[in-house]
Structure formats: structure tokens, C-alpha cells
Coordinates of C-alpha atoms in Angstrom, one line a residue:
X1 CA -30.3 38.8 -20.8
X2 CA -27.1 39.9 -20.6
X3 CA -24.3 38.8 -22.9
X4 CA -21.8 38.1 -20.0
X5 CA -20.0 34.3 -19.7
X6 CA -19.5 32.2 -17.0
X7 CA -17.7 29.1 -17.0
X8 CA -19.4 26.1 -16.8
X9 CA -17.3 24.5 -14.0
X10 CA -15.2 27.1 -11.6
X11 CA -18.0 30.1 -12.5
X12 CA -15.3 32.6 -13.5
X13 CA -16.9 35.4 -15.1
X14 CA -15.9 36.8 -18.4
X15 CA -17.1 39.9 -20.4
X16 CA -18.5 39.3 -24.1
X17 CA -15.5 37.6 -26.5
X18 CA -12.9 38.1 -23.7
X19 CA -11.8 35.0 -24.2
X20 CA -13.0 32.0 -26.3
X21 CA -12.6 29.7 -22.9
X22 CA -12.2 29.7 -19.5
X23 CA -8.5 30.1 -18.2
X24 CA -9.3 26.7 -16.7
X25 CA -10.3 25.5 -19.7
X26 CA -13.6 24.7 -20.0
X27 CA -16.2 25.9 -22.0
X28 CA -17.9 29.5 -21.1
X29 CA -21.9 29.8 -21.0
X30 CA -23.8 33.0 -21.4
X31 CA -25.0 33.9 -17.7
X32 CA -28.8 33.6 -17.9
X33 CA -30.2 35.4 -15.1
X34 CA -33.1 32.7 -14.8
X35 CA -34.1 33.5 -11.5
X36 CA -36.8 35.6 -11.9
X37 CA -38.3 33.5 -15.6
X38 CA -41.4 32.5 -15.4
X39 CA -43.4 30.9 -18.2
X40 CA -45.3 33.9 -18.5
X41 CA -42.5 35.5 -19.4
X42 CA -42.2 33.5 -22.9
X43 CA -43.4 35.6 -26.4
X44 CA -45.4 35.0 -29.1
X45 CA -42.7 34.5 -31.6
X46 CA -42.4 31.1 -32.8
X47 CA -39.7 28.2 -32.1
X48 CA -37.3 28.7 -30.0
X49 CA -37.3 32.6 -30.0
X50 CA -40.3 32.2 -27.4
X51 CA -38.0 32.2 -24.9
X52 CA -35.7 35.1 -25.5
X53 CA -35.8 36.6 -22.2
X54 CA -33.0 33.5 -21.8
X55 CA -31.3 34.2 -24.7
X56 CA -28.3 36.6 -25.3
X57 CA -30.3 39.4 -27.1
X58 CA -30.3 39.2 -30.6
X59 CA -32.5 40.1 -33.7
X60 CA -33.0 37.0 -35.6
X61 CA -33.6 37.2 -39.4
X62 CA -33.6 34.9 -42.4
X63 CA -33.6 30.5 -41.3
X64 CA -33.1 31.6 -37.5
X65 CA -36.6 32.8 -37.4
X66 CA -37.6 29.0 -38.5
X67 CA -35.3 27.3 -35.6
X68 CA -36.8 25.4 -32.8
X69 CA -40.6 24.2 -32.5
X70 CA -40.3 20.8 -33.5
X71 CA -42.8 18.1 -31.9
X72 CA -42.7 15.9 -29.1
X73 CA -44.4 12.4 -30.2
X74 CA -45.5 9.5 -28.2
X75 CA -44.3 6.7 -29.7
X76 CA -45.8 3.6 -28.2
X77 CA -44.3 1.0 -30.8
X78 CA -40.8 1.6 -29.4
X79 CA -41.9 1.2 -25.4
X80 CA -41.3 -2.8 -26.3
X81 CA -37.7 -2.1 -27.8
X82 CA -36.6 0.2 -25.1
X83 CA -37.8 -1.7 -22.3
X84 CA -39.7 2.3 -20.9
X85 CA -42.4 4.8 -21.7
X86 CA -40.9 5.8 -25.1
X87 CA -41.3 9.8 -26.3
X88 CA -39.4 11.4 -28.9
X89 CA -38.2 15.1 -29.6
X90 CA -37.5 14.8 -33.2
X91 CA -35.2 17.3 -34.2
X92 CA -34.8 16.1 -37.8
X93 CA -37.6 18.8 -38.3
X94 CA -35.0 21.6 -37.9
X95 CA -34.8 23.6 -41.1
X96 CA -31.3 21.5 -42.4
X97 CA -32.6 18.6 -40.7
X98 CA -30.7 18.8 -37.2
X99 CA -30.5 20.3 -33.7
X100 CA -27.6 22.4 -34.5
X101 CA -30.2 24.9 -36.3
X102 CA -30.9 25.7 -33.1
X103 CA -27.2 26.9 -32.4
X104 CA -26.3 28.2 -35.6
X105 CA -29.8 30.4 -35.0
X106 CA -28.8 32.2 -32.0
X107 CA -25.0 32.3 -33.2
X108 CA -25.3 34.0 -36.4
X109 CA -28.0 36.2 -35.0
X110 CA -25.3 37.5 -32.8
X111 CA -22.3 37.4 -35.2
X112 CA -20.3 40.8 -35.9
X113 CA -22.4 43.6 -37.5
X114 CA -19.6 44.1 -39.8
X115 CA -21.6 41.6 -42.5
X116 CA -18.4 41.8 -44.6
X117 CA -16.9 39.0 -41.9
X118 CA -17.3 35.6 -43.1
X119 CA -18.1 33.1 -40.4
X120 CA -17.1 29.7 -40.2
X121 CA -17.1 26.2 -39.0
X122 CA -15.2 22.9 -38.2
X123 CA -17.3 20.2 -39.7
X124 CA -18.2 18.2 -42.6
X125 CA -21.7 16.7 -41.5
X126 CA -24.7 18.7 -39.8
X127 CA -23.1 21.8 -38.3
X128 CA -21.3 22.5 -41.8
X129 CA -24.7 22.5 -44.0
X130 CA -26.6 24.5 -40.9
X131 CA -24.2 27.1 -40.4
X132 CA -24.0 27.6 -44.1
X133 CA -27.4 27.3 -44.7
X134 CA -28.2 30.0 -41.9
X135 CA -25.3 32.2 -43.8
X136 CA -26.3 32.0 -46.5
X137 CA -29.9 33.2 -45.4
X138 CA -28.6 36.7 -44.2
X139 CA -25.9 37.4 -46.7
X140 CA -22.9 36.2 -45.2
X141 CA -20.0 34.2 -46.7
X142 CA -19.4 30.9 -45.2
X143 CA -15.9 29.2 -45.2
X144 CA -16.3 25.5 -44.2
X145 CA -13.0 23.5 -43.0
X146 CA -13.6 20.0 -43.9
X147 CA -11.1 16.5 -43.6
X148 CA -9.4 16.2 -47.0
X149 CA -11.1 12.9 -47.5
X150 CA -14.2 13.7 -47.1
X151 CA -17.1 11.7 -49.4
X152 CA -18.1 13.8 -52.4
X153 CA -21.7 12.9 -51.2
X154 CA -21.0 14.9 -48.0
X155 CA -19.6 18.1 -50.5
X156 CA -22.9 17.8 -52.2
X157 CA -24.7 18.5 -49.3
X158 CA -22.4 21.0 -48.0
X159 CA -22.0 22.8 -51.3
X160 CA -25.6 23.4 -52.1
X161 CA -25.2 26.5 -50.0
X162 CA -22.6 27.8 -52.1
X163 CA -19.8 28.5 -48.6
X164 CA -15.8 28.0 -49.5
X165 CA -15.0 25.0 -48.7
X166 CA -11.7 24.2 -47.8
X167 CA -10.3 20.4 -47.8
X168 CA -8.0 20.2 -44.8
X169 CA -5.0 17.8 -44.8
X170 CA -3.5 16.1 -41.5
X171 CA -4.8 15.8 -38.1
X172 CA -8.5 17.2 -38.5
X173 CA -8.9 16.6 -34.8
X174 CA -6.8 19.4 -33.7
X175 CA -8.6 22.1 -36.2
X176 CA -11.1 22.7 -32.9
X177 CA -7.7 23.7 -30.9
X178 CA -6.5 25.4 -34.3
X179 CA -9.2 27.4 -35.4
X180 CA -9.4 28.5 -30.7
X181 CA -5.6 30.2 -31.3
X182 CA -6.1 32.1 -34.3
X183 CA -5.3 35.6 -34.6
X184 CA -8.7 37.5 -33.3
X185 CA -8.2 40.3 -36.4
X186 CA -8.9 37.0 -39.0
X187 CA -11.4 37.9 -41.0
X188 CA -13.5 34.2 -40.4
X189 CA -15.8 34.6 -37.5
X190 CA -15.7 30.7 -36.5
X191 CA -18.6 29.1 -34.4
X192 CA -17.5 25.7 -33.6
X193 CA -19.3 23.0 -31.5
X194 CA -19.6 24.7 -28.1
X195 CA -19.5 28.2 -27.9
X196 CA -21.9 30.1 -25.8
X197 CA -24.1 31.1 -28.5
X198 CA -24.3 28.1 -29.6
X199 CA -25.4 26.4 -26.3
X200 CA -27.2 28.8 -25.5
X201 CA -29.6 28.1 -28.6
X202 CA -29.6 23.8 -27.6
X203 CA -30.7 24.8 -24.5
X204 CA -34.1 25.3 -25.6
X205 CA -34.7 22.1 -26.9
X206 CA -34.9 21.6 -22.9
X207 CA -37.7 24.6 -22.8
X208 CA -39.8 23.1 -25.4
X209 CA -40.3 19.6 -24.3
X210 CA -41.2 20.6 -20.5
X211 CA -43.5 22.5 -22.1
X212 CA -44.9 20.1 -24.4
X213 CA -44.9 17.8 -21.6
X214 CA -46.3 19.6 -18.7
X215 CA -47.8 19.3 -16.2
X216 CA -45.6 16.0 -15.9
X217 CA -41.8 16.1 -15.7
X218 CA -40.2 13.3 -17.8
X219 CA -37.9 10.6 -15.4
X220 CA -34.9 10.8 -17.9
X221 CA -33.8 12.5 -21.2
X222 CA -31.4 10.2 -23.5
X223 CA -29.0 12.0 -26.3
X224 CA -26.4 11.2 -28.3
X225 CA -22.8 12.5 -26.9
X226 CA -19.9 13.7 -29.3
X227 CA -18.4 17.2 -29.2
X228 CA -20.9 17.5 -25.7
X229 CA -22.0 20.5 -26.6
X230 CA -25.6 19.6 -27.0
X231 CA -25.6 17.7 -23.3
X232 CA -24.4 21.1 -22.4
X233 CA -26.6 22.7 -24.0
X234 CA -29.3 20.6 -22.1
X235 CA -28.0 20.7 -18.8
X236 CA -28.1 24.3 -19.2
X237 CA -31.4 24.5 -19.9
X238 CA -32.4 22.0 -16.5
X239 CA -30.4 24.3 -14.4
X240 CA -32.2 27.6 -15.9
X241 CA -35.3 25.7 -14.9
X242 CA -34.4 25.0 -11.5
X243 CA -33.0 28.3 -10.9
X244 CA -36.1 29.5 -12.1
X245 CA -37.7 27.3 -9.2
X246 CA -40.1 25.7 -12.6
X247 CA -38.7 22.4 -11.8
X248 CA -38.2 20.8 -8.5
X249 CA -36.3 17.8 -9.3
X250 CA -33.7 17.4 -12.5
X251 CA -34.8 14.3 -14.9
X252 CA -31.8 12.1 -15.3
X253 CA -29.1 12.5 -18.2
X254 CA -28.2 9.9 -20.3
X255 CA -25.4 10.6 -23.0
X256 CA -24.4 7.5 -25.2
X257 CA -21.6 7.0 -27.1
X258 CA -20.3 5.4 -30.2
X259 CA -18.3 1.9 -28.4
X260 CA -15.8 3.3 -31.3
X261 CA -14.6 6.6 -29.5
X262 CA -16.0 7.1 -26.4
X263 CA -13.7 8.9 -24.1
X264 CA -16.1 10.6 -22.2
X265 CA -17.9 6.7 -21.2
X266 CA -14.3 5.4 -20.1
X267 CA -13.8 8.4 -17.6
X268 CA -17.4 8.0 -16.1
X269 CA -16.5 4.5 -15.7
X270 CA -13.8 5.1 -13.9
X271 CA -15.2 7.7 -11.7
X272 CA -12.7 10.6 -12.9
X273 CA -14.1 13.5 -13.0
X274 CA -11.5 14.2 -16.5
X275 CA -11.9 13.3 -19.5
X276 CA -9.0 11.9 -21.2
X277 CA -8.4 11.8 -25.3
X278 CA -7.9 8.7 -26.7
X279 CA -5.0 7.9 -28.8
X280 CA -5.5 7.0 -32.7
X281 CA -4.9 3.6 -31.8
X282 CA -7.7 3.3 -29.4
X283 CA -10.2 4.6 -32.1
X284 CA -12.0 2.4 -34.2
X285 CA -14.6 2.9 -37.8
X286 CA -18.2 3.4 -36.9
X287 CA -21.4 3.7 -38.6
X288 CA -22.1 6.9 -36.6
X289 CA -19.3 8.7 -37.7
X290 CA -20.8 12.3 -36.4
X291 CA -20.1 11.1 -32.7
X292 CA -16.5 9.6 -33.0
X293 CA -14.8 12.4 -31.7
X294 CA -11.6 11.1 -29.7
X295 CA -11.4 14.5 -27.7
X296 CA -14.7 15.9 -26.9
X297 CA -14.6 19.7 -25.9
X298 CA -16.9 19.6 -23.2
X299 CA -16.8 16.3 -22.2
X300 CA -16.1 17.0 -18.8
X301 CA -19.1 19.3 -19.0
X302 CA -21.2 16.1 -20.2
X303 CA -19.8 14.3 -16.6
X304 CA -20.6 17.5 -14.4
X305 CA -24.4 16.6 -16.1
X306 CA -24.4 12.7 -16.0
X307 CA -23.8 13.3 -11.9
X308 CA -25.5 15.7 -11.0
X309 CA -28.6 14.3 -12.6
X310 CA -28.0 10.5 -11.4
X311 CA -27.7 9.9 -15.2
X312 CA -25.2 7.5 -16.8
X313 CA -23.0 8.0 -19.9
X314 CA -22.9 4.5 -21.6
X315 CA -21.8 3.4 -25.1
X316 CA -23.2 1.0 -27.6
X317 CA -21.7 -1.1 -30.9
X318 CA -22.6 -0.3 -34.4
X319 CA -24.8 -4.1 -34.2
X320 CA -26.7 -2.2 -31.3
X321 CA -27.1 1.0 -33.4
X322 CA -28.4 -0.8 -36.4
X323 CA -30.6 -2.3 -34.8
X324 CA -31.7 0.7 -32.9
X325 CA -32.4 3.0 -36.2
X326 CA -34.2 0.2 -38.0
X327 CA -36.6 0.1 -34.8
X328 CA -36.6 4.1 -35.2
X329 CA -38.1 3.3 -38.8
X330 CA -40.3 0.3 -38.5
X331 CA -41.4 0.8 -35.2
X332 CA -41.7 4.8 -34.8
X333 CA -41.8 6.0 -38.3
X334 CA -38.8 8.0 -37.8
X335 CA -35.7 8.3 -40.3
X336 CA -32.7 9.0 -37.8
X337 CA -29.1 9.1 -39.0
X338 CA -27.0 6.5 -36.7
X339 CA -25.5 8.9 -34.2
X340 CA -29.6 9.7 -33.8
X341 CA -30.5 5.9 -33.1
X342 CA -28.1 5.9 -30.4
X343 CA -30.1 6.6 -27.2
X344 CA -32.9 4.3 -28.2
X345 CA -30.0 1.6 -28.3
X346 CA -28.6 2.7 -24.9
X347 CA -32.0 3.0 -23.4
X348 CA -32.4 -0.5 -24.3
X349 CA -29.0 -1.3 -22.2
X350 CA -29.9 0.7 -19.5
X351 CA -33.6 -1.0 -19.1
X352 CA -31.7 -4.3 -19.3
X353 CA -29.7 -3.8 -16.6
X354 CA -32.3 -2.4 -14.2
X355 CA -31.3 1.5 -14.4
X356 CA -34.5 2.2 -16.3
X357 CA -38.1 0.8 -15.1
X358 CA -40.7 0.2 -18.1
X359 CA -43.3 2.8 -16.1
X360 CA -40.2 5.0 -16.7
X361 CA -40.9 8.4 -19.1
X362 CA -38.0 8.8 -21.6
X363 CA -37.4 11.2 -24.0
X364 CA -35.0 10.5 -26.6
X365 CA -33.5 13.4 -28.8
X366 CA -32.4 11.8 -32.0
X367 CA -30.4 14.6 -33.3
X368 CA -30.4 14.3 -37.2
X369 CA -32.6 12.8 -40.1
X370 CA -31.4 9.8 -41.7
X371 CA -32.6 11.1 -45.3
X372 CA -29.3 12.9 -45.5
X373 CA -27.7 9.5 -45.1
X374 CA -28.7 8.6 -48.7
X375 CA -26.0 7.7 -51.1
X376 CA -23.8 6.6 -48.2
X377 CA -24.5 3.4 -46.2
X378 CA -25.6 0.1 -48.1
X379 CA -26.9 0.1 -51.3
X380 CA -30.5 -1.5 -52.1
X381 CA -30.5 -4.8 -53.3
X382 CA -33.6 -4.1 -56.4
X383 CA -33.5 -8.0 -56.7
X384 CA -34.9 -8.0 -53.7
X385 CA -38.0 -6.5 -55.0
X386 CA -40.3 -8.6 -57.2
X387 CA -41.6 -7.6 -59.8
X388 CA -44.9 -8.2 -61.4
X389 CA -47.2 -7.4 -64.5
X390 CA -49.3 -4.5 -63.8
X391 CA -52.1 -6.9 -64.2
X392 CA -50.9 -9.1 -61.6
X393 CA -51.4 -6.8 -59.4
X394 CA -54.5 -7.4 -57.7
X395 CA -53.7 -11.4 -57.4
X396 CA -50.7 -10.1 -56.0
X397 CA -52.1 -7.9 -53.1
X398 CA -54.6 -10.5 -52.3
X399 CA -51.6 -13.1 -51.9
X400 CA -49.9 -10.2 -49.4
X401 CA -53.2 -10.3 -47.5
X402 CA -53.6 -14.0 -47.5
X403 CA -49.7 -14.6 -46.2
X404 CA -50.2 -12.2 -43.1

């Protein structure tokens, strides 16, 4: 594959690091040259390097080897909560627990040869710890820009991999923009939350689930929506598939929002084909605080996918997302972080209101595990908990049995 960009709106064509973006401004994409894949054409490596003739070419060494290859699981229990045919990609089996291993794989498998260049993020939840984990792997020092008042719990889990973490003051928001017009001699390589490389490497979560689920073609695919760079990523991998002439008829999109920042649900509603940022005032606390992003890089990218795949974008309240993850657990088994429960909850909405049927085939992609969440929602009540004398114990269980 060649390391070429095109943008993923007009199609301008850009060599390798010509520019960060489009002179439109959208987001670039590596050109894929899917028409002639066939599944054939996958290796034997595992993850998501079995399909590298898709991929910009890279040689993948330390956690990117590990990235990709998580299951796809039937889970019946939840077919009553989201109204459907409920299946789920879990992508809390990545190696730091989320789908942006796949990203930080493929973009720090491509990063400078010079291994004296540190790369970097934007982040202070999943995309820090995976791009410093994957750093770390190879070698390679890791700065981290995180918002000044970020929970020391959140440093803890950053900091384990040992990257320079620097506490940023201000208007965190505008550090995407920031980080896009620095000088291209700094000595930071940044990968942010939707450069090519890094779609490119979401885009197999697509590959891996057609697979999984062939010879049937899901009806819809539901994800959370923040940045938009993993409904890029996604959309990318649909049209690779069609181009490829491996799939006939695109499943639709569904991106779901946080009802606390969702820019990219107000412009679908009103049929613009623009997103629009919201103002501080129109931005309100959530639970699923990985999603609230007021200006969403690729959100128009995430309409272009919505549309062309008869999907929806839709956003739900932190009541509906609650509820969502504690069906997740009790229900499915699963431990998802709140941005992760979303697209069960807006599932549920969409079957309510007739856009889903229950012979429908979902897929949800929570996108991180809830165990990281520890420490920093609610704490356990122990009172709750009785307590009994370890001889009581079998009088005990039989009274458990007896009461259900």
C-alpha cells in the first residue's frame, strides 16, 4: 500500500507528511488501493497486521504486534435491553484496554526512524496510556500534554509508562489546533486523534468483525462518537470493502453522543452537512467524559458516514448511560467505561423509536474497559455487604437459595 493521503471529503491528494490536513480542512486518509483485496490476500500474522496489504507499510515491533484480534461475542442477555440482535466487539481486550491500540500500533510503527524523536499526544484518558505504552515498548520517549486539572488517579495510569507528562493550563481544547501549527523541526512527533496512521489502524476493527461474522453481513454497527476519528476509521474500512467489491451493501452507522457535548448530533439534526463547535456555555459535566469534546476534528467526517450508510448520529443522558453500562455488566458480562455503554443506550433509543427492528443484527463497539474507571466514579457502600460468621455460612447460602 502506498503511503499517499487523500482527503476524506474533496479527494485532494497529498504526498506522505505534506501537510497534516487537507487545505480544505478535513482530515487526510492513507489511499488504500483496495480494489484489487481479496481475503485471500490477508497473512498469517496475528491481529490486525493480517491485513497489511491495507495498511501503509510498516514493520511492527514491541505492543503493535499484540494490537487487534479481539472477539466478537453474542450476547443474547442484552437483545431484551436493546430492543435487536445484540453482538459485541469488545475492544477492552486491546493491550491498554482500548481501541486506540489499534491506532497507536500502525502510528508508531511508522514514526520517524530517527528513534531519538519523542512522539506525543493530546490526551489524558485512553490515547495517553496507549501511545505511551506502545513507546515505551520500542524505546521511544513519550511526552503527554494533559489538562492541568487532571485527577491524580488518571496520572497514575498515565505515568506507569514512565512518558513526560506535561500539565497544560488554559483552554485544553485548542491543544489539537496547537500541537497542528507547530514548527515541523520540533523534536515531538505528535499523533493526535485522527491522523492517517491512526485511522488507518481503526479501520480494521471493520476487517475483523466481517470476518468473524461472515458469511452474514451485520444490519448496523453502533459506536461511541467524540474526536470521530474512530467512525472514520470505520467508515474507511466499509468503503475498502466495497471498493473491494467484498460487500455489496454498507451496514448502517450509528454514532452516539454524550447529550453533554454533542455538536456533531445538533448538525445532523439539522441537516447541515457542518459541524459547528459549541460554545463553553452550551457544554455541560458528564459521566463519559472521554466523549465530551465541544469541537470534534472529524466530525463532519462522522456525517459524510451517518448518510451515506442511512445511519443516524443520536445522543443520550448520563441516566441513559448508567443504565446502559450496568446492563453491559449484569446482562453481558462486560466492564465498559461510560463513553463504552453509549451505543447500547442509543441502540435502545433507536429500537424505541422504530429505526431499529428486534430481527435487526447490531454490533456494538464499546471502546474502553471500565476497570480503568476504578478509583473514580462512586465509591462502594461496604455497609451494604453483610457480613456473617464464617460458620454461618452455609445457613447463609441456603437462605440465598431459598429467597430466589
Amino acid at each position: 500500500m502506498t503511503l499517499s493521503t487523500v482527503c476524506s471529503r474533496c479527494d485532494s491528494s497529498y504526498d506522505r507528511r505534506q501537510q497534516p490536513r487537507c487545505a480544505c480542512g478535513e482530515p487526510l486518509w492513507y489511499d488504500s488501493d483496495a480494489a484489487d483485496f481479496d481475503w485471500d490476500d490477508c497473512t498469517d500474522d496475528e491481529g490486525l497486521w493480517r491485513y497489511a496489504p491495507l495498511l501503509p507499510a510498516c514493520e511492527p515491533s514491541g505492543l503493535a504486534v499484540a494490537a487487534g484480534g479481539t472477539p466478537l461475542v453474542r450476547s443474547r442477555r442484552l437483545d431484551d435491553v436493546a430492543g435487536c440482535r445484540i453482538w459485541v466487539k469488545d475492544e477492552a481486550e486491546q493491550p491498554t484496554g482500548s481501541y486506540k491500540d489499534r491506532g497507536s500500533a500502525v502510528a508508531l510503527s511508522l514514526a520517524s526512524a530517527d528513534e531519538t524523536t519523542a512522539v506525543g499526544t493530546v490526551s489524558y484518558g485512553n490515547m495517553a496510556m496507549s501511545t505511551a505504552a506502545h513507546a515505551a515498548s520500542v524505546g521511544r520517549d513519550c511526552v503527554v500534554l494533559v489538562p492541568a486539572e487532571t485527577p491524580s488517579v488518571r496520572l497514575e495510569l498515565v505515568a506507569q509508562y514512565d512518558p513526560t507528562i506535561v500539565r497544560v493550563d488554559g483552554d485544553y481544547g485548542a491543544l489539537y489546533d496547537d500541537v497542528l501549527a507547530l514548527d515541523p523541526e520540533t523534536p515531538v512527533d505528535f499523533f493526535l486523534s485522527d491522523p492517517p496512521a491512526r485511522t488507518s489502524g481503526y479501520k480494521t476493527v471493520v476487517f475483523e468483525l466481517f470476518e468473524q461474522f461472515a458469511p452474514d453481513v451485520p444490519d448496523a454497527l453502533a459506536l461511541p462518537a467524540s474526536s470521530g476519528g474512530f467512525v472514520s476509521g470505520v467508515y474507511q474500512g466499509l468503503l475498502d470493502l466495497e471498493t473491494a467489491g467484498l460487500l455489496d451493501e454498507l451496514p448502517r452507522v450509528y454514532a452516539v453522543q454524550t447529550a453533554a457535548s454533542d455538536p456533531i448530533t445538533r448538525a445532523f439534526a439539522r441537516g447541515s452537512d457542518e459541524v459547528t463547535p459549541l460554545d463553553p456555555g452550551e457544554v455541560g459535566d458528564t459521566i463519559a467524559h472521554s466523549i465530551g469534546n465541544p469541537a470534534p476534528p472529524s466530525g463532519n467526517v462522522v456525517l459524510d458516514a451517518v448518510r451515506e450508510t442511512g445511519g443516524a448520529v443520536l445522543s443520550v443522558t448520563d441516566e441513559e448511560i448508567e443504565r446502559a453500562q450496568r446492563a453491559f455488566a449484569r446482562r453481558g458480562g462486560f466492564c465498559v467505561e461510560p463513553a463504552s455503554a453509549t451505543p447500547l443506550a442509543g441502540v435502545s433509543r433507536l429500537a424505541e423509536r422504530g429505526d431499529v427492528e428486534s430481527a435487526d443484527d447490531v454490533i456494538l463497539l464499546p471502546t474502553g474497559t471500565g476497570f480503568k474507571e476504578a478509583g473514580t466514579g462512586k465509591a462502594v457502600d461496604r455497609g451494604a455487604f453483610r457480613v456473617v460468621d464464617r460458620a454461618d455460612v452455609p445457613n447463609r447460602l441456603r437462605a440465598l437459595v431459598g429467597n430466589e
